[in-house]
Amino acid sequence: MNIAFIPIRKGSKGIVNKNQKILYNQPLFYYTLKAALNSKYIDKVVLATDDNELIEKFNFSKFINYNKLELYRRLDENAQDHSTTESVILEYLSFKNLSPLDVFLLVQATSPLTTEFDISNIILKYNSSEHDSILSVVKAPGFFWSSDGTSLNYDWRSRPRRQQITNQTFKENGALYVSTVGKILNSKNRLNGNIGLYIMKDYQGLDIDDISDFNNAENILYNLDENNSKATN
């Protein structure tokens, strides 16, 4: 079984009530939830939250694949400002009798530019690879240095053009992480063993943390809609 796990909580420091805040006509959590439900490679989608108001107020039945959705009430102790994502993952797995071989995909609601395509393809990549876990990244082109003055990905004595840098670097975008239930339980971590990369588009590097990220996401979603409309007309 392929499981998509989306943890959200009612508390937020950067943006008040972030997960329910309206982003381009829908609450923030809507975008990744819809993408996960629409992926034909996902058998079950778990929305893990401590927000009773969200559960009572939002009409989840409007999703076409609503039958794949499980609403899980996460424990308050694992929904605090200091709580880690691993804590709620391990909480959920401890209460459920899942096979160690079940594929477990962590989907972050703060990455609303994640698509059904990405969710399907990271699952396909994982199932066809020998990696123990895979995470999503975006390209991070440029000249990189460590704090001690060491160049990390080019020889400063023979400076190349940026496009000629062969030591490509990538940035974790926080959107998707996939492994198996057994490997997560053994490592107590979303990542483990032989780790692979799933490369997403540059604009999908956006992870919503403050209001400027929110505004940027709205502009991107608007432009994507505009481009899709022009392509179908």
XYZ file of C-alpha atoms in Angstrom:
233
model
C 0.000 0.000 0.000
C 1.159 3.532 -0.804
C 0.283 6.039 1.919
C 0.491 9.838 1.675
C 0.758 11.475 5.101
C -0.012 15.206 5.492
C 0.575 16.625 9.005
C -0.914 20.000 9.891
C -1.608 21.733 13.201
C -3.710 24.640 14.350
C -0.879 26.607 15.900
C 1.503 28.759 13.862
C 3.975 31.469 14.793
C 4.947 32.911 11.410
C 1.396 33.206 10.031
C -1.591 32.983 12.371
C -3.766 29.942 11.601
C -1.578 29.302 8.556
C -3.081 26.055 7.311
C -6.584 27.539 7.142
C -5.450 30.847 5.651
C -6.920 31.346 2.179
C -4.376 31.037 -0.606
C -5.731 31.839 -4.069
C -9.349 31.001 -3.109
C -8.565 27.842 -1.096
C -7.074 27.123 2.352
C -3.359 26.390 2.260
C -3.689 22.667 3.062
C -6.132 22.161 0.146
C -3.461 22.068 -2.561
C -1.321 19.178 -1.347
C -4.382 17.278 -0.122
C -5.982 17.497 -3.569
C -2.727 16.493 -5.277
C -2.330 13.431 -3.056
C -5.960 12.339 -3.429
C -5.760 12.695 -7.204
C -2.644 10.552 -7.589
C -3.582 7.097 -8.839
C -0.461 5.722 -7.135
C -1.662 6.701 -3.656
C -3.982 4.220 -1.939
C -4.627 6.188 1.241
C -4.197 9.841 2.223
C -3.881 10.631 5.921
C -4.542 14.197 7.092
C -3.127 14.306 10.616
C -4.264 17.357 12.573
C -5.205 18.651 16.007
C -7.483 21.301 14.455
C -11.051 20.224 15.220
C -12.442 23.437 13.740
C -10.810 22.663 10.404
C -12.249 19.139 10.379
C -15.741 20.353 11.235
C -15.765 23.346 8.898
C -14.164 22.040 5.697
C -16.231 19.975 3.269
C -13.837 17.122 2.495
C -16.497 15.225 0.556
C -16.108 17.641 -2.357
C -12.931 15.840 -3.382
C -13.497 13.253 -6.111
C -11.403 10.645 -4.300
C -12.705 11.427 -0.828
C -12.987 7.689 -0.100
C -9.163 7.504 0.092
C -9.005 10.073 2.905
C -8.401 9.249 6.563
C -8.719 12.093 9.084
C -6.396 11.379 11.983
C -6.598 13.342 15.248
C -2.955 13.834 16.277
C -2.094 14.007 19.965
C -1.729 17.470 21.501
C 1.712 16.557 22.820
C 2.916 16.152 19.221
C 1.272 19.349 17.946
C 3.283 21.932 19.879
C 5.645 24.615 18.569
C 8.593 22.411 19.510
C 7.087 19.197 18.102
C 8.934 17.575 15.223
C 7.331 16.120 12.122
C 8.949 12.797 13.036
C 7.038 12.794 16.330
C 3.627 12.787 14.634
C 4.754 10.293 11.978
C 5.950 7.862 14.655
C 2.799 8.505 16.694
C 0.600 7.565 13.751
C 2.648 4.474 12.876
C 2.564 3.287 16.497
C -1.257 3.295 16.454
C -1.699 1.642 13.064
C -1.042 -1.957 12.126
C 0.744 -1.324 8.848
C 3.038 -3.587 6.895
C 6.764 -2.711 7.150
C 6.777 -2.833 3.341
C 4.074 -0.170 2.932
C 5.421 2.887 1.115
C 5.062 6.019 3.250
C 5.141 9.453 1.587
C 5.394 12.546 3.787
C 3.680 15.457 2.024
C 4.169 18.927 3.521
C 1.114 21.211 3.364
C 3.402 24.263 3.332
C 4.479 23.350 -0.216
C 1.270 24.179 -2.143
C 3.046 24.090 -5.509
C 3.448 20.315 -5.226
C 1.360 18.610 -7.886
C -0.325 15.266 -8.477
C 2.402 14.706 -11.098
C 5.159 15.107 -8.482
C 3.481 12.771 -6.008
C 2.969 10.093 -8.655
C 6.477 10.387 -10.000
C 8.322 10.300 -6.689
C 6.418 7.091 -5.879
C 7.334 5.614 -9.271
C 10.962 6.666 -8.828
C 11.096 5.090 -5.374
C 9.521 1.821 -6.458
C 11.883 1.468 -9.406
C 15.073 2.362 -7.513
C 17.271 0.776 -4.865
C 17.096 3.824 -2.603
C 15.958 3.409 0.991
C 14.465 6.897 0.970
C 14.030 9.796 -1.451
C 13.501 13.504 -0.849
C 12.433 16.316 -3.146
C 14.896 19.055 -4.058
C 15.313 21.970 -6.446
C 18.467 23.000 -8.273
C 20.592 25.574 -6.455
C 22.892 26.978 -9.137
C 25.670 29.362 -8.173
C 29.099 29.650 -6.590
C 29.122 28.251 -3.041
C 31.524 28.861 -0.184
C 31.871 27.579 3.375
C 32.253 29.965 6.299
C 35.998 29.229 6.493
C 36.555 30.628 2.994
C 36.676 27.334 1.097
C 35.036 27.219 -2.322
C 32.687 24.242 -2.436
C 31.812 23.683 -6.068
C 34.372 25.433 -8.266
C 38.047 26.341 -8.525
C 38.328 30.088 -7.902
C 41.775 30.089 -9.577
C 40.106 29.228 -12.877
C 36.667 30.753 -12.568
C 34.151 29.123 -14.950
C 30.943 30.600 -16.270
C 28.050 29.727 -13.960
C 26.529 27.494 -16.640
C 29.804 25.487 -16.784
C 29.763 24.391 -13.151
C 29.590 20.600 -13.219
C 29.386 20.052 -9.457
C 25.634 20.740 -9.348
C 24.144 21.512 -5.960
C 20.545 20.989 -4.829
C 18.391 22.491 -2.093
C 15.940 20.495 -0.023
C 12.546 22.133 -0.632
C 10.695 20.371 2.173
C 7.863 19.137 -0.041
C 8.108 15.332 -0.305
C 9.897 12.502 1.500
C 9.349 8.811 0.800
C 10.489 5.608 2.474
C 8.830 2.471 3.851
C 7.042 2.086 7.169
C 9.626 -0.410 8.393
C 12.621 1.757 7.527
C 11.069 4.819 9.163
C 10.318 2.855 12.351
C 13.856 1.460 12.444
C 15.590 4.800 11.843
C 13.030 7.040 13.640
C 13.571 9.375 10.699
C 11.838 10.283 7.424
C 15.208 9.742 5.699
C 17.432 6.713 6.044
C 19.999 4.518 4.360
C 20.765 5.105 0.707
C 19.100 8.467 -0.065
C 17.991 9.550 -3.533
C 16.841 12.883 -4.959
C 13.656 13.797 -6.794
C 14.229 17.080 -8.630
C 11.290 19.484 -8.812
C 10.934 22.669 -10.855
C 12.755 25.754 -9.631
C 9.612 27.647 -8.603
C 8.581 24.688 -6.452
C 11.389 25.572 -4.071
C 8.882 27.806 -2.280
C 8.081 26.631 1.255
C 5.574 28.883 3.016
C 6.946 30.258 6.260
C 5.940 33.931 6.271
C 3.521 36.309 4.542
C 5.944 37.112 1.712
C 6.033 33.402 0.820
C 2.227 33.419 0.857
C 2.117 36.343 -1.564
C 4.675 34.735 -3.861
C 2.684 31.489 -3.911
C -0.491 33.366 -4.871
C 1.297 35.037 -7.779
C 2.701 31.720 -8.995
C -0.678 29.946 -8.755
C -2.313 32.818 -10.639
C 0.292 32.686 -13.407
C 0.025 28.902 -13.673
C -3.755 29.223 -14.058
C -3.340 31.908 -16.705
C -0.873 29.790 -18.677
C -3.136 26.739 -18.466
C -6.122 28.772 -19.674
C -4.179 30.079 -22.668
C -2.957 26.584 -23.505
C -6.513 25.191 -23.602
C -8.036 28.073 -25.599
